[in-house]
Backbone as CSV, one residue per row, in Angstrom:
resi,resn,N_x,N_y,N_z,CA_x,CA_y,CA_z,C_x,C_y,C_z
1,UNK,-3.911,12.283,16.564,-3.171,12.590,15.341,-2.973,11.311,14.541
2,UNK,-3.526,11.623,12.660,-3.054,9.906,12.757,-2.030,9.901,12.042
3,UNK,-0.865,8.789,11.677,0.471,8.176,11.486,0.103,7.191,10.634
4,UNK,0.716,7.061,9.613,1.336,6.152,8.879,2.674,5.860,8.220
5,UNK,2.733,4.625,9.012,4.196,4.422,8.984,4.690,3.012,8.179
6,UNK,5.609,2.843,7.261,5.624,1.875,6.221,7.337,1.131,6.759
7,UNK,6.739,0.138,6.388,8.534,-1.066,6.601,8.623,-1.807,5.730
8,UNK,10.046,-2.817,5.917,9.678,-4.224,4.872,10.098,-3.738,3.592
9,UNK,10.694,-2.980,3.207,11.054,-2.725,2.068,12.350,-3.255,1.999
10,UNK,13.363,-3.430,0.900,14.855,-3.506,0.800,15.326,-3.782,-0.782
11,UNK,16.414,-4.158,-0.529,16.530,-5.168,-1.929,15.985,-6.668,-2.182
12,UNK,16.051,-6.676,-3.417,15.620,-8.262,-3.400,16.286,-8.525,-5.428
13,UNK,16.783,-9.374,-5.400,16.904,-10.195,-7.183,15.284,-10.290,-7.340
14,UNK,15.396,-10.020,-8.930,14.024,-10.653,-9.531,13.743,-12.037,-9.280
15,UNK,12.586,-11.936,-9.242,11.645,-13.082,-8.601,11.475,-13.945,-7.596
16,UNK,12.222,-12.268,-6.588,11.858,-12.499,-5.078,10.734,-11.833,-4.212
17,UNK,10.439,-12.220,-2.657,9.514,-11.682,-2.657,9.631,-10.931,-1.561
18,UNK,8.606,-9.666,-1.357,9.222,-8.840,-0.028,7.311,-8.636,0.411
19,UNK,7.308,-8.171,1.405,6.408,-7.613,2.340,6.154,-6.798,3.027
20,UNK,5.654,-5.725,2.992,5.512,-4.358,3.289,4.469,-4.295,4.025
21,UNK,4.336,-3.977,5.520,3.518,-3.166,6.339,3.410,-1.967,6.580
22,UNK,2.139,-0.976,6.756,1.699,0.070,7.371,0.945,-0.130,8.567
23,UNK,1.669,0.472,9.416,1.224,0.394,10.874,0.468,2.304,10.647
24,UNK,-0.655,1.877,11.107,-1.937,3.332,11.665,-1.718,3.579,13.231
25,UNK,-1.735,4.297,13.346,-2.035,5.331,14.725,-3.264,6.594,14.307
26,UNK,-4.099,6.431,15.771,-4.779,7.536,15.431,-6.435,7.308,14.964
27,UNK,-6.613,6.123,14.289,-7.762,6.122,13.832,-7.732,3.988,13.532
28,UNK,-8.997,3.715,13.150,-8.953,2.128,13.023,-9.176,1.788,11.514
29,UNK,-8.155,1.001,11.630,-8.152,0.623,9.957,-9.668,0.082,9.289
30,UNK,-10.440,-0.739,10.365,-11.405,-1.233,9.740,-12.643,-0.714,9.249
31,UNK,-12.587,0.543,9.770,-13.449,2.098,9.158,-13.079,2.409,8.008
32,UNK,-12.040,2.217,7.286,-11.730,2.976,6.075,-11.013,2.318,4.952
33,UNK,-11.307,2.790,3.458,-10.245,1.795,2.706,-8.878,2.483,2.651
34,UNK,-7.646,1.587,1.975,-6.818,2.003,1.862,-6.248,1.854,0.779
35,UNK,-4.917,2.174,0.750,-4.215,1.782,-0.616,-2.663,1.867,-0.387
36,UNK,-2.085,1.003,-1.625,-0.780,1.328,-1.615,-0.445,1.671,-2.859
37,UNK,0.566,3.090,-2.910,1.252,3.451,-4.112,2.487,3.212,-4.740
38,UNK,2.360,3.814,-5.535,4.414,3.685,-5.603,4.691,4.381,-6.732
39,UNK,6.165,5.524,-6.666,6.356,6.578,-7.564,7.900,5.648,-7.700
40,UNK,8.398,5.573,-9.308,9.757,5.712,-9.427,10.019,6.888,-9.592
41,UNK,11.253,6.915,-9.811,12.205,8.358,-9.905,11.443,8.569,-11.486
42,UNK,11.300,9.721,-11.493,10.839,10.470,-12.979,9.789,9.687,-13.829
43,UNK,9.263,9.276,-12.923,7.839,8.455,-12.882,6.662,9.199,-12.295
44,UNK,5.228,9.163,-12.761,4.235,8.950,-12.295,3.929,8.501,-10.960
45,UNK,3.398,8.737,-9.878,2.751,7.973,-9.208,1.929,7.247,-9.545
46,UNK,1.988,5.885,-9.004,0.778,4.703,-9.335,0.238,4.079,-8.327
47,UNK,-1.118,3.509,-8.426,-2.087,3.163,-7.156,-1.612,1.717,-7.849
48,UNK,-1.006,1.072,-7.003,-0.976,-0.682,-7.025,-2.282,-1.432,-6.497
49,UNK,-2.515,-1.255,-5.339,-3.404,-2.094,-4.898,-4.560,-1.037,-3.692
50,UNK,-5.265,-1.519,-3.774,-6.461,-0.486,-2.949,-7.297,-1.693,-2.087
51,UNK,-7.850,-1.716,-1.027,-8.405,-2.514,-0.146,-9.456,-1.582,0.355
52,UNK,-10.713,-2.166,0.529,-12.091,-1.220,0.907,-12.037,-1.401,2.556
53,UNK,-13.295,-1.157,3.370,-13.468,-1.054,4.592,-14.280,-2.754,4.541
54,UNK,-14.543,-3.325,3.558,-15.764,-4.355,3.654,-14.385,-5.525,3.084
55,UNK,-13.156,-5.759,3.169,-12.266,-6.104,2.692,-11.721,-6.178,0.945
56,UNK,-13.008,-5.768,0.299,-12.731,-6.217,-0.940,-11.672,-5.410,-1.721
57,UNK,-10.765,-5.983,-2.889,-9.990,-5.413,-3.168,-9.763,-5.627,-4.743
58,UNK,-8.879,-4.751,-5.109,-8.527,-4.578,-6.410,-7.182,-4.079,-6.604
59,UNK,-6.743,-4.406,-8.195,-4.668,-4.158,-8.018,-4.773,-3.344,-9.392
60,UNK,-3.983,-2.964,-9.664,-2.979,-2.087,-11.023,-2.986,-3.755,-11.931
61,UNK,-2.959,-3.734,-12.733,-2.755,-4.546,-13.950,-1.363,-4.961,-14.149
62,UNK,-0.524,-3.593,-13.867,0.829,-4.461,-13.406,0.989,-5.294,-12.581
63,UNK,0.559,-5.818,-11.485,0.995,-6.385,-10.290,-0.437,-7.241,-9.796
64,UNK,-1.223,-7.500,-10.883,-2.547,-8.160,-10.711,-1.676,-9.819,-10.700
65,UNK,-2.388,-10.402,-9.376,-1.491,-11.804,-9.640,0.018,-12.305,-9.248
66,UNK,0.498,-11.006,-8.598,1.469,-10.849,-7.982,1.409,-10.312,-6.557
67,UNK,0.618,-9.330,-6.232,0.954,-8.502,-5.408,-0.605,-8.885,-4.296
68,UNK,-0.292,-8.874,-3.337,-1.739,-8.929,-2.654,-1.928,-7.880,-1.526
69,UNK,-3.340,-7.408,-1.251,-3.161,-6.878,-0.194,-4.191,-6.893,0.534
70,UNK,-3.860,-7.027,2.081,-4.459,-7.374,3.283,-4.204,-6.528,4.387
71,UNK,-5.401,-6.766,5.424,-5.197,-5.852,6.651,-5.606,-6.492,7.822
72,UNK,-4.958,-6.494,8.866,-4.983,-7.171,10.265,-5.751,-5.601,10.926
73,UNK,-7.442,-6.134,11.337,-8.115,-4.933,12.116,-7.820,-4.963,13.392
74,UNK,-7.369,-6.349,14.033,-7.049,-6.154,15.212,-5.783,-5.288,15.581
75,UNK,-4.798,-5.601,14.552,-3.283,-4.906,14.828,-3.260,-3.681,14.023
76,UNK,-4.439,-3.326,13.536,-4.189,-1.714,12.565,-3.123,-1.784,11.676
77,UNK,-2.941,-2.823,11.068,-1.543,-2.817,9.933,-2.469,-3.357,8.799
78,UNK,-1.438,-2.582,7.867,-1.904,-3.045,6.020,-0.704,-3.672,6.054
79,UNK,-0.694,-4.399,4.765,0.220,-5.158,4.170,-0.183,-5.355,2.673
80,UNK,1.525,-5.395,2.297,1.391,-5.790,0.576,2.753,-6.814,0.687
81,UNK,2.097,-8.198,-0.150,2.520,-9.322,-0.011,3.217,-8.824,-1.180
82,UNK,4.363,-8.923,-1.588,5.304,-9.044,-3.067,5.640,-10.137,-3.664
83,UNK,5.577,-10.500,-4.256,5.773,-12.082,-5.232,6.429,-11.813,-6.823
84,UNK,7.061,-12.402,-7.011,7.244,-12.970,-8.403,8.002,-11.265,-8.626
85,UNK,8.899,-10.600,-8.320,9.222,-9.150,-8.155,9.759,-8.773,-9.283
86,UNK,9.873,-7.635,-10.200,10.218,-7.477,-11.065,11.406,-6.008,-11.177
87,UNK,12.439,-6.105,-11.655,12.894,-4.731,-11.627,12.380,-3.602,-11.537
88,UNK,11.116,-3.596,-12.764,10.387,-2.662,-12.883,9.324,-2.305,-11.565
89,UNK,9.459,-3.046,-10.534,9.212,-2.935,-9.499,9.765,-1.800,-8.587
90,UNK,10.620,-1.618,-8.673,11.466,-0.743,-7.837,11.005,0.380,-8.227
91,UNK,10.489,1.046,-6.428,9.859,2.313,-6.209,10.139,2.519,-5.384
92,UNK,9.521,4.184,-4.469,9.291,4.067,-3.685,7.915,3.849,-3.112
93,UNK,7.465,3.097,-2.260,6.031,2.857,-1.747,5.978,3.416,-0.564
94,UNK,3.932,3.879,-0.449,3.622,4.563,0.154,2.194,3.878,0.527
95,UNK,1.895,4.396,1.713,0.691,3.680,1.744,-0.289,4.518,2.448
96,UNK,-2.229,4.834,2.069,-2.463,6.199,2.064,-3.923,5.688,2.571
97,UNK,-4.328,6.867,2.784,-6.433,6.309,3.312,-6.941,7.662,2.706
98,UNK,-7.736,7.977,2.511,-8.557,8.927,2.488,-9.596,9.290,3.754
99,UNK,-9.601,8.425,4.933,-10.454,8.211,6.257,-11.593,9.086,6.012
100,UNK,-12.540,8.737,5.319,-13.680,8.885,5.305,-14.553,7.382,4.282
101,UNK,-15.790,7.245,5.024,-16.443,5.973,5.068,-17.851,6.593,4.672
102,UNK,-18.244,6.939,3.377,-17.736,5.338,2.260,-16.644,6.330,1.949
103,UNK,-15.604,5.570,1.116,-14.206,5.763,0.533,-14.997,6.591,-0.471
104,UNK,-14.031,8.092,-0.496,-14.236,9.169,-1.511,-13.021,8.733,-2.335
105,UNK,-12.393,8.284,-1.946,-10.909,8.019,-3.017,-9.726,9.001,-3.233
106,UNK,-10.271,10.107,-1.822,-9.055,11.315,-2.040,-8.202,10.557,-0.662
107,UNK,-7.257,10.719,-1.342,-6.298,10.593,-0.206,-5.406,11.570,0.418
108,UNK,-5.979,11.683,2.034,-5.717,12.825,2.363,-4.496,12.553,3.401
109,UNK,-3.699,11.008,3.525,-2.767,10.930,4.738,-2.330,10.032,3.997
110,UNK,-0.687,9.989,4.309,0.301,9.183,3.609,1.514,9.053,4.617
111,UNK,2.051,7.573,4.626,2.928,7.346,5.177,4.393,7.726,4.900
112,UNK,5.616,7.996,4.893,6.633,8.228,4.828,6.755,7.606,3.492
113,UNK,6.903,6.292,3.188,7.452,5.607,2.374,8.534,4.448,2.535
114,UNK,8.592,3.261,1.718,9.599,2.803,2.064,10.361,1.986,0.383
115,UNK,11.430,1.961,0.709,11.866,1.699,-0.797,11.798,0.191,-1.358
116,UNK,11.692,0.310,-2.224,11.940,-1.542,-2.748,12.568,-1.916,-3.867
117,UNK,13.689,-2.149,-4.192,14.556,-2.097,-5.031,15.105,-3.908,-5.693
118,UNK,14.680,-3.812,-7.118,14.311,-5.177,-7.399,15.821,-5.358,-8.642
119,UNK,16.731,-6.269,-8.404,17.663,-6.287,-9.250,17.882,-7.203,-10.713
120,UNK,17.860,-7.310,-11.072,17.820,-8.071,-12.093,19.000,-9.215,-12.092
C-alpha cells in the first residue's frame, strides 16, 4: 500500500526558512517523479515544485529561487527547502507522484498535508 506522509511545516516570520519532508512507503522514490503543492484557503491549488525520476527539476515562478526541491533515494523522502518565506506563502502543502515511469503528470497519491504559515 503506498503512504505519503508530509512534516516540517509550522510557523515562521517572513524571511524565514522551513523544510518540509515526504516520507514514501510502498513503492521507491527513485522510479518516479514527484511534486509538491500547495492550496490556500479559497485558493486554487498550485504545483510549486516538481522533481523527475532522472533528478531534474522545475518550480512555479512564485517560488523560483527560493524554494528547492530534492530527494534522498536511499531514505525514500522528498524535501522542499523554504527560503526567503513570504506571507503569501502560507498554505497548506502536499506532496504527490503520479507512480508511473515516464511521469504522465496525473497525480494519483497524495500525502495528508502539512501547514506552513508565514507571518509578516
Amino acid at each position: 500500500q503506498v503512504q505519503l506522509v508530509e512534516s516540517g511545516g509550522g510557523s515562521v516570520q517572513a524571511g524565514g526558512s522551513l523544510r518540509l519532508s515526504c516520507v514514501a512507503s510502498g513503492y521507491t522514490y527513485s522510479d518516479y517523479c514527484m511534486a509538491w503543492f500547495r492550496q490556500a484557503p479559497g485558493k486554487e491549488r498550485e504545483e510549486v515544485a516538481f522533481i523527475d525520476s532522472d533528478g531534474s527539476s522545475n518550480y512555479a515562478d512564485s517560488v523560483k529561487g527560493r524554494f528547492t526541491i530534492s530527494k534522498d533515494n536511499r531514505k525514500n523522502i522528498l524535501y522542499l527547502q523554504m527560503d526567503s518565506l513570504k506571507p503569501e506563502d502560507t498554505a497548506m502543502y502536499y506532496c504527490a507522484s503520479p507512480l508511473r515511469d515516464p511521469c504522465d503528470y496525473v497525480y494519483r497519491y497524495w500525502g495528508q498535508g502539512t501547514q506552513v504559515t508565514v507571518s509578516s
